[in-house]
PDB file of C-alpha atoms in Angstrom:
ATOM      1  CA  PRO A 914      15.711   2.281 -10.308  1.00 76.00           C
ATOM      2  CA  LEU A 915      17.925  -0.768 -10.542  1.00 87.00           C
ATOM      3  CA  VAL A 916      19.111   0.254 -14.009  1.00 90.00           C
ATOM      4  CA  ASP A 917      20.712   3.382 -12.528  1.00 92.00           C
ATOM      5  CA  THR A 918      22.510   1.342  -9.880  1.00 93.00           C
ATOM      6  CA  VAL A 919      23.853  -1.076 -12.477  1.00 94.00           C
ATOM      7  CA  ALA A 920      24.696   1.729 -14.905  1.00 94.00           C
ATOM      8  CA  SER A 921      26.736   3.530 -12.242  1.00 96.00           C
ATOM      9  CA  ALA A 922      29.082   0.519 -12.126  1.00 95.00           C
ATOM     10  CA  LEU A 923      29.623   0.528 -15.913  1.00 95.00           C
ATOM     11  CA  PRO A 924      31.731   2.710 -18.198  1.00 96.00           C
ATOM     12  CA  GLU A 925      29.687   5.631 -19.573  1.00 96.00           C
ATOM     13  CA  SER A 926      29.296   4.159 -23.079  1.00 95.00           C
ATOM     14  CA  GLN A 927      27.974   0.876 -21.683  1.00 96.00           C
ATOM     15  CA  ALA A 928      25.785   2.697 -19.159  1.00 95.00           C
ATOM     16  CA  THR A 929      24.182   4.681 -21.981  1.00 96.00           C
ATOM     17  CA  GLN A 930      23.662   1.508 -23.991  1.00 96.00           C
ATOM     18  CA  LEU A 931      22.099  -0.230 -20.972  1.00 95.00           C
ATOM     19  CA  ARG A 932      19.722   2.658 -20.322  1.00 95.00           C
ATOM     20  CA  ASP A 933      18.734   2.727 -24.013  1.00 95.00           C
ATOM     21  CA  MET A 934      18.068  -1.024 -24.012  1.00 95.00           C
ATOM     22  CA  VAL A 935      15.963  -0.813 -20.845  1.00 93.00           C
ATOM     23  CA  LYS A 936      14.020   2.176 -22.229  1.00 91.00           C
ATOM     24  CA  GLU A 937      13.402   0.317 -25.495  1.00 93.00           C
ATOM     25  CA  TYR A 938      12.180  -2.749 -23.586  1.00 92.00           C
ATOM     26  CA  ARG A 939       9.985  -0.627 -21.294  1.00 90.00           C
ATOM     27  CA  ASP A 940       8.471   1.252 -24.240  1.00 90.00           C
ATOM     28  CA  ALA A 941       7.752  -2.029 -26.046  1.00 90.00           C
ATOM     29  CA  ALA A 942       6.199  -3.543 -22.912  1.00 89.00           C
ATOM     30  CA  ILE A 943       4.044  -0.458 -22.393  1.00 87.00           C
ATOM     31  CA  ALA A 944       2.949  -0.504 -26.041  1.00 87.00           C
ATOM     32  CA  THR A 945       2.091  -4.196 -25.871  1.00 88.00           C
ATOM     33  CA  GLU A 946       0.204  -3.773 -22.605  1.00 83.00           C
ATOM     34  CA  SER A 947      -1.559  -0.689 -23.921  1.00 78.00           C
ATOM     35  CA  ASN A 948      -2.593  -2.457 -27.123  1.00 82.00           C
ATOM     36  CA  THR A 949      -4.004  -5.480 -25.325  1.00 80.00           C
ATOM     37  CA  ARG A 950      -5.669  -3.454 -22.571  1.00 70.00           C
ATOM     38  CA  GLY A 951      -6.949  -0.607 -24.681  1.00 66.00           C
ATOM     39  CA  ALA A 952      -8.391  -2.285 -27.750  1.00 66.00           C
ATOM     40  CA  ALA A 953     -11.951  -1.663 -26.584  1.00 52.00           C
ATOM     41  CA  ALA A 954     -11.184   1.692 -24.982  1.00 59.00           C
ATOM     42  CA  ASN A 955      -9.528   3.035 -28.147  1.00 53.00           C
ATOM     43  CA  THR A 956     -12.696   2.438 -30.155  1.00 56.00           C
ATOM     44  CA  GLU A 957     -14.671   4.566 -27.692  1.00 54.00           C
ATOM     45  CA  GLN A 958     -12.515   7.738 -27.829  1.00 53.00           C
ATOM     46  CA  PRO A 959     -14.580  10.924 -27.909  1.00 51.00           C
ATOM     47  CA  ALA A 960     -14.757  12.729 -31.225  1.00 46.00           C
ATOM     48  CA  THR A 961     -12.672  15.903 -31.523  1.00 46.00           C
ATOM     49  CA  ASP A 962     -13.992  19.221 -32.771  1.00 44.00           C
ATOM     50  CA  ASN A 963     -11.453  19.292 -35.600  1.00 43.00           C
ATOM     51  CA  ALA A 964     -11.075  15.816 -37.087  1.00 42.00           C
ATOM     52  CA  ALA A 965      -8.419  17.040 -39.544  1.00 40.00           C
ATOM     53  CA  GLU A 966      -5.905  17.860 -36.756  1.00 41.00           C
ATOM     54  CA  PRO A 967      -4.781  14.274 -36.095  1.00 43.00           C
ATOM     55  CA  ALA A 968      -4.305  13.675 -39.810  1.00 40.00           C
ATOM     56  CA  ALA A 969      -2.336  16.907 -40.159  1.00 38.00           C
ATOM     57  CA  ASP A 970      -0.196  15.978 -37.169  1.00 43.00           C
ATOM     58  CA  ALA A 971       0.510  12.573 -38.705  1.00 42.00           C
ATOM     59  CA  MET A 972       1.491  14.147 -42.024  1.00 39.00           C
ATOM     60  CA  MET A 973       3.850  16.609 -40.338  1.00 40.00           C
ATOM     61  CA  LYS A 974       5.365  13.875 -38.236  1.00 44.00           C
ATOM     62  CA  ASP A 975       6.136  11.809 -41.324  1.00 46.00           C
ATOM     63  CA  ASP A 976       7.299  14.761 -43.433  1.00 47.00           C
ATOM     64  CA  PRO A 977      11.100  15.006 -43.074  1.00 49.00           C
ATOM     65  CA  SER A 978      11.058  18.597 -44.404  1.00 51.00           C
ATOM     66  CA  ALA A 979       8.741  19.764 -41.620  1.00 48.00           C
ATOM     67  CA  PRO A 980      10.431  21.630 -38.768  1.00 51.00           C
ATOM     68  CA  ALA A 981      11.562  19.370 -35.900  1.00 50.00           C
ATOM     69  CA  ALA A 982       9.180  21.044 -33.445  1.00 49.00           C
ATOM     70  CA  SER A 983       6.190  20.163 -35.626  1.00 52.00           C
ATOM     71  CA  ARG A 984       7.206  16.468 -35.699  1.00 60.00           C
ATOM     72  CA  LYS A 985       6.736  16.133 -31.924  1.00 67.00           C
ATOM     73  CA  PRO A 986       3.697  14.199 -30.855  1.00 69.00           C
ATOM     74  CA  PRO A 987       0.799  16.394 -29.736  1.00 79.00           C
ATOM     75  CA  ALA A 988       0.553  17.233 -26.027  1.00 79.00           C
ATOM     76  CA  GLY A 989      -2.309  14.778 -25.571  1.00 85.00           C
ATOM     77  CA  ALA A 990      -0.200  11.947 -26.942  1.00 85.00           C
ATOM     78  CA  ARG A 991       2.718  12.855 -24.664  1.00 87.00           C
ATOM     79  CA  LEU A 992       0.379  12.924 -21.673  1.00 89.00           C
ATOM     80  CA  ARG A 993      -1.074   9.557 -22.703  1.00 87.00           C
ATOM     81  CA  GLU A 994       2.469   8.133 -22.946  1.00 87.00           C
ATOM     82  CA  GLN A 995       3.291   9.440 -19.479  1.00 89.00           C
ATOM     83  CA  ILE A 996       0.116   7.979 -18.002  1.00 91.00           C
ATOM     84  CA  GLU A 997       0.707   4.624 -19.709  1.00 90.00           C
ATOM     85  CA  GLY A 998       4.268   4.655 -18.364  1.00 89.00           C
ATOM     86  CA  GLN A 999       2.990   5.293 -14.848  1.00 91.00           C
ATOM     87  CA  ILE A1000       0.381   2.545 -15.188  1.00 91.00           C
ATOM     88  CA  TYR A1001       3.108   0.162 -16.356  1.00 90.00           C
ATOM     89  CA  ASP A1002       5.352   1.137 -13.420  1.00 90.00           C
ATOM     90  CA  LEU A1003       2.507   0.635 -10.929  1.00 93.00           C
ATOM     91  CA  ARG A1004       1.636  -2.762 -12.363  1.00 92.00           C
ATOM     92  CA  LEU A1005       5.290  -3.760 -12.292  1.00 91.00           C
ATOM     93  CA  ALA A1006       5.532  -2.665  -8.650  1.00 92.00           C
ATOM     94  CA  GLY A1007       2.338  -4.584  -7.883  1.00 94.00           C
ATOM     95  CA  ARG A1008       3.756  -7.733  -9.446  1.00 94.00           C
ATOM     96  CA  GLU A1009       6.939  -7.340  -7.373  1.00 94.00           C
ATOM     97  CA  VAL A1010       4.941  -6.874  -4.166  1.00 95.00           C
ATOM     98  CA  ASN A1011       2.893  -9.960  -5.047  1.00 95.00           C
ATOM     99  CA  ARG A1012       6.056 -12.011  -5.672  1.00 95.00           C
ATOM    100  CA  ALA A1013       7.543 -10.872  -2.374  1.00 94.00           C
ATOM    101  CA  PHE A1014       4.312 -11.723  -0.532  1.00 91.00           C
ATOM    102  CA  GLN A1015       4.088 -15.140  -2.178  1.00 94.00           C
ATOM    103  CA  THR A1016       7.721 -15.833  -1.232  1.00 95.00           C
ATOM    104  CA  PHE A1017       6.978 -14.760   2.347  1.00 86.00           C
ATOM    105  CA  ILE A1018       3.936 -17.042   2.536  1.00 86.00           C
ATOM    106  CA  ALA A1019       5.818 -19.998   1.014  1.00 92.00           C
ATOM    107  CA  ASP A1020       8.657 -19.498   3.516  1.00 92.00           C
ATOM    108  CA  LYS A1021       6.225 -19.453   6.454  1.00 83.00           C
ATOM    109  CA  GLN A1022       4.489 -22.575   5.159  1.00 87.00           C
ATOM    110  CA  GLU A1023       7.834 -24.339   4.803  1.00 93.00           C
ATOM    111  CA  GLN A1024       8.815 -23.353   8.347  1.00 89.00           C
ATOM    112  CA  GLY A1025       5.499 -24.653   9.634  1.00 88.00           C
ATOM    113  CA  GLU A1026       5.899 -27.941   7.804  1.00 92.00           C
ATOM    114  CA  ARG A1027       9.453 -28.389   9.172  1.00 92.00           C
ATOM    115  CA  PHE A1028       8.130 -27.687  12.658  1.00 90.00           C
ATOM    116  CA  LEU A1029       5.290 -30.203  12.348  1.00 93.00           C
ATOM    117  CA  THR A1030       7.630 -32.811  10.872  1.00 93.00           C
ATOM    118  CA  LEU A1031      10.154 -32.245  13.673  1.00 92.00           C
ATOM    119  CA  ILE A1032       7.614 -33.036  16.379  1.00 92.00           C
ATOM    120  CA  ASP A1033       5.916 -35.814  14.394  1.00 93.00           C
ATOM    121  CA  ALA A1034       2.549 -34.128  14.809  1.00 94.00           C
ATOM    122  CA  THR A1035      -0.564 -36.211  14.367  1.00 94.00           C
ATOM    123  CA  PRO A1036      -3.204 -34.983  11.905  1.00 95.00           C
ATOM    124  CA  GLU A1037      -5.323 -33.754  14.829  1.00 95.00           C
ATOM    125  CA  GLN A1038      -2.363 -31.865  16.313  1.00 95.00           C
ATOM    126  CA  ARG A1039      -1.529 -30.411  12.906  1.00 94.00           C
ATOM    127  CA  ALA A1040      -5.066 -29.042  12.598  1.00 94.00           C
ATOM    128  CA  LYS A1041      -5.021 -27.540  16.112  1.00 93.00           C
ATOM    129  CA  ILE A1042      -1.553 -25.999  15.702  1.00 91.00           C
ATOM    130  CA  ASP A1043      -2.453 -24.644  12.271  1.00 88.00           C
ATOM    131  CA  LYS A1044      -5.558 -23.007  13.766  1.00 89.00           C
ATOM    132  CA  ILE A1045      -3.493 -21.438  16.582  1.00 86.00           C
ATOM    133  CA  LEU A1046      -0.969 -20.029  14.137  1.00 80.00           C
ATOM    134  CA  ARG A1047      -3.566 -18.798  11.659  1.00 80.00           C
ATOM    135  CA  ASP A1048      -5.763 -17.140  14.267  1.00 79.00           C
ATOM    136  CA  LYS A1049      -2.879 -15.426  16.000  1.00 66.00           C
ATOM    137  CA  GLY A1050      -1.077 -14.644  12.738  1.00 64.00           C
ATOM    138  CA  GLU A1051      -4.104 -12.835  11.367  1.00 62.00           C
ATOM    139  CA  ALA A1052      -4.616 -10.984  14.649  1.00 60.00           C
ATOM    140  CA  ALA A1053      -0.962  -9.874  14.694  1.00 60.00           C
ATOM    141  CA  LEU A1054      -0.977  -9.032  10.980  1.00 57.00           C
ATOM    142  CA  ILE A1055       1.660 -11.720  10.365  1.00 63.00           C
ATOM    143  CA  ASN A1056       4.143  -9.812  12.558  1.00 72.00           C
ATOM    144  CA  PRO A1057       3.571 -10.962  16.137  1.00 74.00           C
ATOM    145  CA  THR A1058       5.089  -9.236  19.135  1.00 82.00           C
ATOM    146  CA  PRO A1059       7.372 -11.220  21.467  1.00 87.00           C
ATOM    147  CA  ALA A1060       4.450 -11.552  23.912  1.00 87.00           C
ATOM    148  CA  GLN A1061       2.209 -12.940  21.161  1.00 83.00           C
ATOM    149  CA  ARG A1062       4.922 -15.388  20.105  1.00 83.00           C
ATOM    150  CA  GLN A1063       5.281 -16.561  23.711  1.00 87.00           C
ATOM    151  CA  GLU A1064       1.531 -17.036  23.985  1.00 87.00           C
ATOM    152  CA  ASN A1065       1.461 -19.021  20.719  1.00 84.00           C
ATOM    153  CA  PHE A1066       4.369 -21.168  21.885  1.00 86.00           C
ATOM    154  CA  GLN A1067       2.613 -21.910  25.202  1.00 91.00           C
ATOM    155  CA  ARG A1068      -0.633 -22.818  23.420  1.00 91.00           C
ATOM    156  CA  ILE A1069       1.231 -25.090  21.004  1.00 91.00           C
ATOM    157  CA  LEU A1070       3.155 -26.764  23.848  1.00 92.00           C
ATOM    158  CA  ALA A1071      -0.190 -27.501  25.515  1.00 94.00           C
ATOM    159  CA  GLU A1072      -1.223 -29.507  22.427  1.00 93.00           C
ATOM    160  CA  LEU A1073       1.920 -31.684  22.423  1.00 94.00           C
ATOM    161  CA  THR A1074       2.761 -34.891  24.226  1.00 95.00           C
ATOM    162  CA  PRO A1075       5.611 -34.831  26.771  1.00 95.00           C
ATOM    163  CA  GLN A1076       7.887 -36.571  24.250  1.00 94.00           C
ATOM    164  CA  GLN A1077       7.066 -34.005  21.542  1.00 94.00           C
ATOM    165  CA  ARG A1078       7.692 -31.156  23.997  1.00 92.00           C
ATOM    166  CA  ARG A1079      11.134 -32.553  24.867  1.00 91.00           C
ATOM    167  CA  LYS A1080      11.984 -32.902  21.172  1.00 91.00           C
ATOM    168  CA  LEU A1081      10.833 -29.358  20.419  1.00 89.00           C
ATOM    169  CA  LEU A1082      12.608 -27.790  23.401  1.00 86.00           C
ATOM    170  CA  ALA A1083      15.806 -29.692  22.591  1.00 88.00           C
ATOM    171  CA  GLU A1084      15.673 -28.343  19.032  1.00 86.00           C
ATOM    172  CA  TYR A1085      15.134 -24.738  20.107  1.00 80.00           C
ATOM    173  CA  ARG A1086      17.657 -24.828  22.958  1.00 83.00           C
ATOM    174  CA  GLY A1087      20.220 -26.191  20.509  1.00 74.00           C
ATOM    175  CA  LYS A1088      19.920 -23.069  18.340  1.00 59.00           C
TER     176      LYS A1088
END
């Protein structure tokens, strides 16, 4: 994780403090997410055979004279914490993937708009070029091969006027 990379560049005392702060934040985020997500699910928990066990566990956990081992959360609670942590991590990863995808899409849209502005495309040309790029982009899973790019370029050139072609070729030859 990023926290380990950053922590490795810090003195040990600051690295420990950073890890503690990140863990505290992560635990709070998991608790908040769990509370909002699980309000309905928590009311539907199956009944246990011995209803006094959770109460006894809570009393031992709060009793400072109880042995340290008895103050640990029950195995089920530890497992639940681990699962909630994994759910949080997966959702966080999903949000990051979504952000990266949205950035990718926005970049491609910006490139397309610069291209269309460069050649002064008419609305009809814009629609035709957009269709070419969308159809071929979907077919190539947004990662076209050089041959597919060449084919797209040829199809787009066919839609342009001679003046637009000269402008486009001058731009690309200049790079």
